[in-house]
Coordinates of C-alpha atoms and ligand atoms in Angstrom, one line a residue:
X1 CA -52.4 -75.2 6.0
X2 CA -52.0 -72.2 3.9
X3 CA -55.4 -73.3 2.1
X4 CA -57.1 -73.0 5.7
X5 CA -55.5 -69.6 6.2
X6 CA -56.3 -68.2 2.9
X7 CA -60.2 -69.3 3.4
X8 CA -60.2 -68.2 7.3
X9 CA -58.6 -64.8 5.9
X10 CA -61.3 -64.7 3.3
X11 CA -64.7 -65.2 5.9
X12 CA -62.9 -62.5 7.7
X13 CA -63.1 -60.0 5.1
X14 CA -66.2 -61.4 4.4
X15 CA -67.4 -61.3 7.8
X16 CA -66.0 -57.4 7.8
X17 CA -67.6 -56.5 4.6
X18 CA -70.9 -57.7 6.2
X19 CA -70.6 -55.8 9.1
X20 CA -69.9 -52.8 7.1
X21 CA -72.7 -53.2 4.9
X22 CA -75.3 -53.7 8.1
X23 CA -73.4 -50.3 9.7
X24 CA -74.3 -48.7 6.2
X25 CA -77.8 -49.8 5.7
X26 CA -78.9 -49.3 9.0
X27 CA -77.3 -45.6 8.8
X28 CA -79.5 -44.9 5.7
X29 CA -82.5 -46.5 7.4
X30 CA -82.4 -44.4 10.3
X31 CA -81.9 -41.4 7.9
X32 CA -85.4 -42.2 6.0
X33 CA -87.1 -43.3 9.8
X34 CA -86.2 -39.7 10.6
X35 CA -87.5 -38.6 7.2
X36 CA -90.3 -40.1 7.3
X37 CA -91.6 -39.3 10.6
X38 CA -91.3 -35.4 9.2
X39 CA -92.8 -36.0 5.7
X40 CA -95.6 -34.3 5.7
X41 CA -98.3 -36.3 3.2
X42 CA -100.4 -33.6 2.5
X43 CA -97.4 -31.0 1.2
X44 CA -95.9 -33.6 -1.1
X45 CA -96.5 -32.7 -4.4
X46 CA -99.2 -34.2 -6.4
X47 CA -99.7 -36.7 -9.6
X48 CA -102.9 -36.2 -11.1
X49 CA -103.3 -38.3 -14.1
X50 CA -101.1 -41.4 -15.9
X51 CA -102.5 -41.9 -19.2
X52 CA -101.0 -43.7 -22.5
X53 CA -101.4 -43.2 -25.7
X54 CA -100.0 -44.6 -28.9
X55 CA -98.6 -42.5 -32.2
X56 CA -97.2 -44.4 -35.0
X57 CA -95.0 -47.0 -33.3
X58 CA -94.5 -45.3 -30.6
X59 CA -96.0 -45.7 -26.8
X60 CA -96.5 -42.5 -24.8
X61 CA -96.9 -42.4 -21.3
X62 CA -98.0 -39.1 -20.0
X63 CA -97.7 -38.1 -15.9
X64 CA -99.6 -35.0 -15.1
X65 CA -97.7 -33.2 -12.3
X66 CA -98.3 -30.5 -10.1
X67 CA -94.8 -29.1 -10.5
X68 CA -91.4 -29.9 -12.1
X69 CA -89.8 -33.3 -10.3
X70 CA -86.6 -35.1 -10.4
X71 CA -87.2 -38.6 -12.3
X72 CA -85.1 -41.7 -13.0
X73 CA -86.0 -44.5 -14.6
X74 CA -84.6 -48.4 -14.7
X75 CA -85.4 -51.6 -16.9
X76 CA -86.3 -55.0 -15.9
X77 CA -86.4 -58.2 -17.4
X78 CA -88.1 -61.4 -16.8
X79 CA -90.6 -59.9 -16.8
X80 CA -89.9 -57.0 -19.0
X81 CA -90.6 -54.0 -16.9
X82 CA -90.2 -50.3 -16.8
X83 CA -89.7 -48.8 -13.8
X84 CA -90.2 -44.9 -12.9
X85 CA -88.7 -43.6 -9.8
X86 CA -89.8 -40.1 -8.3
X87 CA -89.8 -38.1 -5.2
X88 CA -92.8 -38.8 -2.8
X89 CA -95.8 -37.5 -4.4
X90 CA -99.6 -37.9 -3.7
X91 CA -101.4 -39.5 -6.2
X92 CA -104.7 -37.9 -6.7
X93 CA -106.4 -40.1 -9.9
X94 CA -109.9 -40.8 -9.8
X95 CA -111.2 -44.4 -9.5
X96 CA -107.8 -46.0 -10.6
X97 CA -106.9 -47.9 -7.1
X98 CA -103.2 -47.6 -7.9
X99 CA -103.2 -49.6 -11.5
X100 CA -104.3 -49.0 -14.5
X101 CA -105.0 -50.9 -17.9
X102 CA -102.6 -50.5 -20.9
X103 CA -102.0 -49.6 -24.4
X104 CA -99.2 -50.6 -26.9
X105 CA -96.2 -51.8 -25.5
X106 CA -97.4 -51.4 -21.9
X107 CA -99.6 -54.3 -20.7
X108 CA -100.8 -52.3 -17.5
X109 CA -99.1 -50.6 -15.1
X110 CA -99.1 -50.1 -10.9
X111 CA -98.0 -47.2 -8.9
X112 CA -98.0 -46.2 -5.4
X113 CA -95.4 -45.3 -2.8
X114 CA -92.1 -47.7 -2.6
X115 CA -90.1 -46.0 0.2
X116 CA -90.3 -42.8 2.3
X117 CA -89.5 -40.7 -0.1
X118 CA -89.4 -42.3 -3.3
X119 CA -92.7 -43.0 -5.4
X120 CA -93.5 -45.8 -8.2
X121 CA -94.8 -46.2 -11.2
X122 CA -94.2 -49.8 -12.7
X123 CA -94.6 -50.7 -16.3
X124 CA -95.4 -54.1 -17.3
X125 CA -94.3 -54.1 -20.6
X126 CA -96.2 -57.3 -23.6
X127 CA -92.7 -57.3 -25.4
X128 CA -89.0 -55.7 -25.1
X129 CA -88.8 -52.1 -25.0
X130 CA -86.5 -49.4 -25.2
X131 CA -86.8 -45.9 -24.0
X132 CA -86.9 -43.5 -27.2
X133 CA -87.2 -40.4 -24.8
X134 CA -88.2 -39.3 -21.2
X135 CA -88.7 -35.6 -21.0
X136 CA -90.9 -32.8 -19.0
X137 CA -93.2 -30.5 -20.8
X138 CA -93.6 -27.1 -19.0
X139 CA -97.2 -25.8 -18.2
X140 CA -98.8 -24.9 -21.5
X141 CA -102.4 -23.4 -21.3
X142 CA -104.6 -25.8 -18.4
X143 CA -102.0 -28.2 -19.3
X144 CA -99.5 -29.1 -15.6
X145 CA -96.1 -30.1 -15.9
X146 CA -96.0 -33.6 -18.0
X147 CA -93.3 -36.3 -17.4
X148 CA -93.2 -37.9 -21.3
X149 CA -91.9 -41.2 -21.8
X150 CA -91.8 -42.3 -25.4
X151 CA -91.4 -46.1 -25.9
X152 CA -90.7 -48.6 -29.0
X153 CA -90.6 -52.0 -29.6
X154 CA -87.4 -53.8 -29.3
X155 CA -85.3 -57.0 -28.9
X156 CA -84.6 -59.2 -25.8
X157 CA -81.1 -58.6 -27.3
X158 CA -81.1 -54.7 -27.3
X159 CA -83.5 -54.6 -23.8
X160 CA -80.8 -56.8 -22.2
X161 CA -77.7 -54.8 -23.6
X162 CA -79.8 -51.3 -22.1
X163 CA -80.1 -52.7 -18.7
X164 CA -76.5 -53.3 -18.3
X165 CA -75.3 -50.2 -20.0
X166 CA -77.5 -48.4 -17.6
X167 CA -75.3 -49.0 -14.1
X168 CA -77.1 -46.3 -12.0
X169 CA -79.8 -48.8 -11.9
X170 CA -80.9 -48.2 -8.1
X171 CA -80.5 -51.2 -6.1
X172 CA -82.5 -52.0 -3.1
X173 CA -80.5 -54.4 -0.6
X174 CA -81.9 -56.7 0.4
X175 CA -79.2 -59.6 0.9
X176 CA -76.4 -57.6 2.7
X177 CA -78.2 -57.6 6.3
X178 CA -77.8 -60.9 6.3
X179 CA -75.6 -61.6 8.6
X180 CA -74.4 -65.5 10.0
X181 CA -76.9 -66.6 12.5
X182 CA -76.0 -67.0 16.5
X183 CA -76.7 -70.2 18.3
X184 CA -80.2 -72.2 17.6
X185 CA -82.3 -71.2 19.5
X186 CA -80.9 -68.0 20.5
X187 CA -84.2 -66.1 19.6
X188 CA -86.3 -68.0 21.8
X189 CA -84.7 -67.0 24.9
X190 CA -85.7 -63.9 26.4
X191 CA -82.9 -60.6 26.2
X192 CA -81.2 -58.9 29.4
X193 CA -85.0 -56.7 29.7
X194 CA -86.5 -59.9 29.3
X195 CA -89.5 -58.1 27.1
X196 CA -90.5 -60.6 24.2
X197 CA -90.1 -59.0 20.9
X198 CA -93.2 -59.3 18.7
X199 CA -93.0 -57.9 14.9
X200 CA -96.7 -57.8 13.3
X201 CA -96.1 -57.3 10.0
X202 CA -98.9 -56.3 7.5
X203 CA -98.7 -57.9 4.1
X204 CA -98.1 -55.6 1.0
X205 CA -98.7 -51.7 0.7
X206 CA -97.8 -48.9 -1.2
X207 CA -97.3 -50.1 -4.9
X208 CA -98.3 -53.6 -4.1
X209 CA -102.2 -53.6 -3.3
X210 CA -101.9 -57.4 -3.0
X211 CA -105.9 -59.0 -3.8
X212 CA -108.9 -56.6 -4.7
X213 CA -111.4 -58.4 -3.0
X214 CA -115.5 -58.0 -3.6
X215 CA -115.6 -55.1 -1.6
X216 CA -113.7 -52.7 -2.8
X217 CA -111.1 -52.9 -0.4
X218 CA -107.7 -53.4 -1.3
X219 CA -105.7 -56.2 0.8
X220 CA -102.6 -53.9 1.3
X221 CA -105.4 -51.4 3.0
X222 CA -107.8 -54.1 5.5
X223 CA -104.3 -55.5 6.6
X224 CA -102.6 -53.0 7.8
X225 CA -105.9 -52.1 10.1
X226 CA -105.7 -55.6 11.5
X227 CA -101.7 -55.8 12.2
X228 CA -103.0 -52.1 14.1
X229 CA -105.2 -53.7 15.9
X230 CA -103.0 -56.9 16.8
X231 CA -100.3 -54.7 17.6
X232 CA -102.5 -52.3 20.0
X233 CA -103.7 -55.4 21.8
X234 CA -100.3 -57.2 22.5
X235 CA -99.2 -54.1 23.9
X236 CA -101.5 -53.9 26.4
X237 CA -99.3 -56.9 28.3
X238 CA -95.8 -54.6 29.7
X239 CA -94.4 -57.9 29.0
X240 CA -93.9 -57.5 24.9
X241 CA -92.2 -55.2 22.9
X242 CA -94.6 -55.0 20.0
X243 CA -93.2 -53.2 16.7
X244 CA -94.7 -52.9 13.4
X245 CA -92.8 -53.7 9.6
X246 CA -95.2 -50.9 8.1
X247 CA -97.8 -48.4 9.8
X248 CA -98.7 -46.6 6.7
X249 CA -99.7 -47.2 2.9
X250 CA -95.7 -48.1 2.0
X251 CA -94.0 -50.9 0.0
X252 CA -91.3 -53.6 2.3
X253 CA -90.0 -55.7 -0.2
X254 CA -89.9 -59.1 1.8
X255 CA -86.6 -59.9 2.5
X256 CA -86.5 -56.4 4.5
X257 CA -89.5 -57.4 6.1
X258 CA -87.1 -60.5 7.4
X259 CA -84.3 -58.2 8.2
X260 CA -86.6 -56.0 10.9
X261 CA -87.3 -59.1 12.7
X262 CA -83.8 -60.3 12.5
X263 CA -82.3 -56.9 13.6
X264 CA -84.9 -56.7 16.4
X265 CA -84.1 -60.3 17.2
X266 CA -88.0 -60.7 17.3
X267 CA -89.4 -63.8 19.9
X268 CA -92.0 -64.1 17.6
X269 CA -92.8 -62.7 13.7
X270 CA -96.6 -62.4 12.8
X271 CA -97.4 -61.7 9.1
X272 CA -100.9 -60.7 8.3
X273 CA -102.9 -61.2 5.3
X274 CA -106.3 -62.1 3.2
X275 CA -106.4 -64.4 0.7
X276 CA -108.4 -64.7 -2.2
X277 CA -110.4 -67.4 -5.0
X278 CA -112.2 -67.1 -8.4
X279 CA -115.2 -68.9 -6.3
X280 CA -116.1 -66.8 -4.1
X281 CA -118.0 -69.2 -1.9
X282 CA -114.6 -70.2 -0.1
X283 CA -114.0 -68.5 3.2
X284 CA -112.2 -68.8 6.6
X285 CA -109.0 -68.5 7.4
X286 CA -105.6 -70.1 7.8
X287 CA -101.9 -70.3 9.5
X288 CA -99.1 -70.8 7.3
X289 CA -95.7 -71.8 8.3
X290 CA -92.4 -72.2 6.3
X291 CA -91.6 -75.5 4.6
X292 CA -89.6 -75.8 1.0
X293 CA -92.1 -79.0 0.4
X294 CA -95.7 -77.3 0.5
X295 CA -98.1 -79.4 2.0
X296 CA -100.7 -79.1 -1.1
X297 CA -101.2 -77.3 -4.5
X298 CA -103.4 -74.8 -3.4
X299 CA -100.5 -73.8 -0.2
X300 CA -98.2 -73.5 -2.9
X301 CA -100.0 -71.3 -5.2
X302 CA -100.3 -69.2 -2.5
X303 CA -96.9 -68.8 -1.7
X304 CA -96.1 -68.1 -5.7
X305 CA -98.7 -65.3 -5.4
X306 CA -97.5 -63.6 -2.3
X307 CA -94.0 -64.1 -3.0
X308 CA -94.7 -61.9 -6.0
X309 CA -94.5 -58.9 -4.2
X310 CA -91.0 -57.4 -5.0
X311 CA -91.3 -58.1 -8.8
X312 CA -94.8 -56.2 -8.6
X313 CA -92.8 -53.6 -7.3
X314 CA -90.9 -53.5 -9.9
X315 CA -87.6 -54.7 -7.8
X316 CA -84.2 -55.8 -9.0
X317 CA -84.0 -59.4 -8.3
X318 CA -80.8 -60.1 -10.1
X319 CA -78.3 -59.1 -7.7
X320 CA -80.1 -61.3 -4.9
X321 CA -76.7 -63.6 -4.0
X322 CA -77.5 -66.9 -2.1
X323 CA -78.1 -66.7 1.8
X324 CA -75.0 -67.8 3.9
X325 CA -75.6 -71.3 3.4
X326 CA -74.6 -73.3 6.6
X327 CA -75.2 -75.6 8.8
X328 CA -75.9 -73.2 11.8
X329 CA -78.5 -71.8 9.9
X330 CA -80.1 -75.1 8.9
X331 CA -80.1 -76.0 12.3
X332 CA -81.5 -73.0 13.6
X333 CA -83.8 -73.2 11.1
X334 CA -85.3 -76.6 11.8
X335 CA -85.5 -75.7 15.5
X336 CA -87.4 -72.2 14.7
X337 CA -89.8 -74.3 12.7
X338 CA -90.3 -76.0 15.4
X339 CA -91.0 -73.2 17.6
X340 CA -93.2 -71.7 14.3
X341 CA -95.5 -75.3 14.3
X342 CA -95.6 -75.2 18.4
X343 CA -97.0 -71.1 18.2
X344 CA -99.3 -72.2 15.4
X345 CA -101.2 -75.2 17.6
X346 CA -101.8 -72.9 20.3
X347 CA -103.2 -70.1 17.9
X348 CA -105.7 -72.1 15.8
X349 CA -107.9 -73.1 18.5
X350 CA -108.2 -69.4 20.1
X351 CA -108.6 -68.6 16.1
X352 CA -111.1 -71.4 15.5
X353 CA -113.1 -69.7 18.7
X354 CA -113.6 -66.0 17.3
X355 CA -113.8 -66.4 13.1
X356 CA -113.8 -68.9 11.1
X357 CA -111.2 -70.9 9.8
X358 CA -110.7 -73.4 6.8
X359 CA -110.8 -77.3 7.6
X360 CA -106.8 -77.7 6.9
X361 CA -106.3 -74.4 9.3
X362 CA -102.7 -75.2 9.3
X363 CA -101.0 -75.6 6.0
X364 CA -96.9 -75.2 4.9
X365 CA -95.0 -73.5 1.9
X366 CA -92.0 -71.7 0.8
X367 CA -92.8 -67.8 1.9
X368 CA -90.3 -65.6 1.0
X369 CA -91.4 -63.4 4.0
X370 CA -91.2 -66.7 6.8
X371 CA -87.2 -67.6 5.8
X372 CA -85.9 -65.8 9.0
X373 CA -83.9 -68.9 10.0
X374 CA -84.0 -67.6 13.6
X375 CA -87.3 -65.8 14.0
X376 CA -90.0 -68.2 15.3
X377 CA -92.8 -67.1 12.4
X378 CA -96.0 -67.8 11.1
X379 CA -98.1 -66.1 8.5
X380 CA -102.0 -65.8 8.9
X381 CA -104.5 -65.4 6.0
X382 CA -107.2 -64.1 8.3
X383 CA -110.2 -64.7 5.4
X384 CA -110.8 -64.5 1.6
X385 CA -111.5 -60.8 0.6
X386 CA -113.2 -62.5 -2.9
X387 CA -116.0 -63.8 0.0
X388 CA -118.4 -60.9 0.9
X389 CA -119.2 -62.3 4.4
X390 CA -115.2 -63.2 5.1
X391 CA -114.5 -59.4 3.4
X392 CA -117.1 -57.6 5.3
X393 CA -115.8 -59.3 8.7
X394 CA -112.4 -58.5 8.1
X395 CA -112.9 -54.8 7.4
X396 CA -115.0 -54.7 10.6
X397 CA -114.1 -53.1 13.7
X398 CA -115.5 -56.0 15.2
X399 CA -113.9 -58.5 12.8
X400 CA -110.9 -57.0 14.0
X401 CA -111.7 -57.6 18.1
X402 CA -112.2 -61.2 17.1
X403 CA -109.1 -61.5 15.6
X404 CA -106.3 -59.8 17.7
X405 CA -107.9 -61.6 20.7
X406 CA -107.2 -64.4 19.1
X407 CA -103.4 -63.5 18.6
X408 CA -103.7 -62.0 22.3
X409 CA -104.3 -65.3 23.5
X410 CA -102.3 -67.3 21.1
X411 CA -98.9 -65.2 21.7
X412 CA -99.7 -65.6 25.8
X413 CA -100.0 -69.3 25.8
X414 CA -96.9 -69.6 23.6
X415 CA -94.9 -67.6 25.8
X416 CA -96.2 -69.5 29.2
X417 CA -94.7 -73.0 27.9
X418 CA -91.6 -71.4 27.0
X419 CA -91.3 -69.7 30.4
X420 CA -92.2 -73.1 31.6
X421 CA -89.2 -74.4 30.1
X422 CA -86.9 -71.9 31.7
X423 CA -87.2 -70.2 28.4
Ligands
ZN1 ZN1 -101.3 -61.2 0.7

């Protein structure tokens, strides 16, 4: 008896200390929306070069900067990374599309926006590292202000004993949001205004391009035009609410991307992206739903690459605790899969009607950004950016009609059968 008590007293404070934490983070989220909206792009001070050199046995990163800025940096391991905080800046560097190639220690490195506020820059380092110095240089002759980050060769030993001496580590959270799921099923019935919550999501941004495509044209950049143009079409119908996980070039790690649509207790979650192949005669596209057993290699590869995002971000994976495991939420689950495969047969044929799609148009993996155990979801890879005829399509304004008609007419046949149902 005292056993039950003990554990019933323990979910309590459980169940309070997740409360808390949702209160928390959705009180710092509201702070950066509000941010955000004022942040003016063009005042934001500006990056103009990110070079590396090597001296000795030493690695130098250089940052050109238009003026003096705060900086923090944090260590990551497997793999070894270095990660560079700073305020928002622009970067201005020629021809570079937000990586560049290394030297030394650093294998390459990424950068781009991560939050509202808070730009990138991600080093991906060939062996264990530590920080020998991080300084600024003032203005010196043509020379800017210089962020300098001196770096040497270490052990796993010493990298590992500098990450956990170094507690200010900033953590992004991810896991705390979570919260038990209601009833099965609860998503799929319509709220008190009865509007049917639609989240489009656009795959990548910010620091995480995602492919490069043949034309030029970065995923993170032909997505987010497509989840517009999706978005400005389901919201022609007074019926849906239609919200957006990113409308501008900014990082979502993927479990946050889960967390909008769970907060907005979204009817319905669309993630958009473009795939790519080393032979670039592959095209069309596909509709991916969530299964732990993917239904072939080339699914599951997939999933490995797009789940990538958050370390190519250069996030802090290791304090990631377990979902709530439970039975509610395998049940809801299972039913929302349901719901995913059921909004996935009526979308292919409309899809099959405007663009192309592959032979197996419906295929199933483990996507990090599908595990909304209560948000009906799918994720379309509208084309392969790697094929010029698929790229070119995609990045059309016409491409674009094609598609979000599609979706138009997908979403509205999914919706009529569950109003059918009393739904
Ligand atoms: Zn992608």
């Amino acid at each position: 008896m005292k056993m039950v008590q003990m554990s019933f007293k323990f979910k309590a404070i459980r169940f309070f200390t997740i409360c808390l934490a949702i209160v928390v983070v959705l009180g710092a989220l509201s702070n950066t929306a509000g941010n955000h909206a004022v942040a003016a792009n063009s005042n934001s001070p500006v990056i103009s070069d990110i070079r590396l050199g090597i001296n000795g046995d030493t690695t130098r990163l250089v940052i050109d900067m238009s003026e003096k800025l705060s900086y923090s940096y944090l260590t990551l391991d497997d793999p070894y990374r270095i990660v560079i905080d700073l305020p928002e800046v622009n970067f201005d560097i020629e021809g570079s599309d937000h990586a560049g190639d290394g030297k030394g220690i650093v294998e390459q490195y990424r950068f781009g926006l991560f939050r509202a506020g808070t730009s990138r820059v991600v080093l991906d380092l060939a062996e264990p590292a530590s920080v020998e110095r991080m300084f600024i240089l003032p203005p010196n002759g043509n020379s800017k202000h210089r962020l300098v980050l001196d770096l040497k060769t270490s052990t796993a030993t010493a990298f590992k004993a500098a990450m956990t001496a170094a507690p200010s580590r900033q953590v992004v959270n991810q896991t705390t949001t979570r919260s038990v799921p209601r009833t099965p099923n609860a998503r799929i019935r319509p709220r008190d205004n009865d509007k049917r919550i639609i989240i489009v999501d656009a795959g990548h941004g910010g620091i995480d391009p995602g492919n490069l495509g043949s034309i030029g044209v970065p995923e993170k950049t032909i997505v987010l035009k497509i989840a517009r143009s999706i978005r400005d079409k389901l919201a022609q119908n007074p019926d849906y609410d239609v919200r957006m996980t990113r409308d501008r070039d900014i990082f979502i790690p993927l479990g946050e991307r889960v967390n909008i649509a769970r907060r907005a207790e979204a009817d319905l979650f669309i993630s958009v992206h473009a795939d790519s192949f080393r032979q670039s005669s592959v095209r069309g596209g596909t509709v991916y739903t969530l299964s732990e057993s993917s239904s072939d290699r080339e699914a599951e590869l997939l999933a490995q690459k797009e789940n990538r995002s958050d370390l190519i971000a250069g996030i802090d994976l290791r304090n990631e605790t377990d979902e709530v495991t439970s039975i509610l939420i395998d049940l809801a689950r299972r039913e929302t899969m349901n719901y995913s495969a059921r909004f996935t047969n009526l979308l292919l044929p409309e899809l099959s009607s405007q663009i192309r799609m592959r032979r197996n148009s419906h295929r199933f993996a483990a996507f990090e950004v599908l595990k909304a155990p209560d948000v009906p979801s799918v994720l379309l890879e509208a084309g392969y950016l790697t094929n010029r005829d698929d790229a070119r399509n995609l990045n059309s304004a016409a491409g674009r009609r094609k598609i979000s008609k599609a979706v138009q007419r997908g979403v509205d046949a999914y919706f009529a059968t569950l109003k059918a149902e009393g739904y």
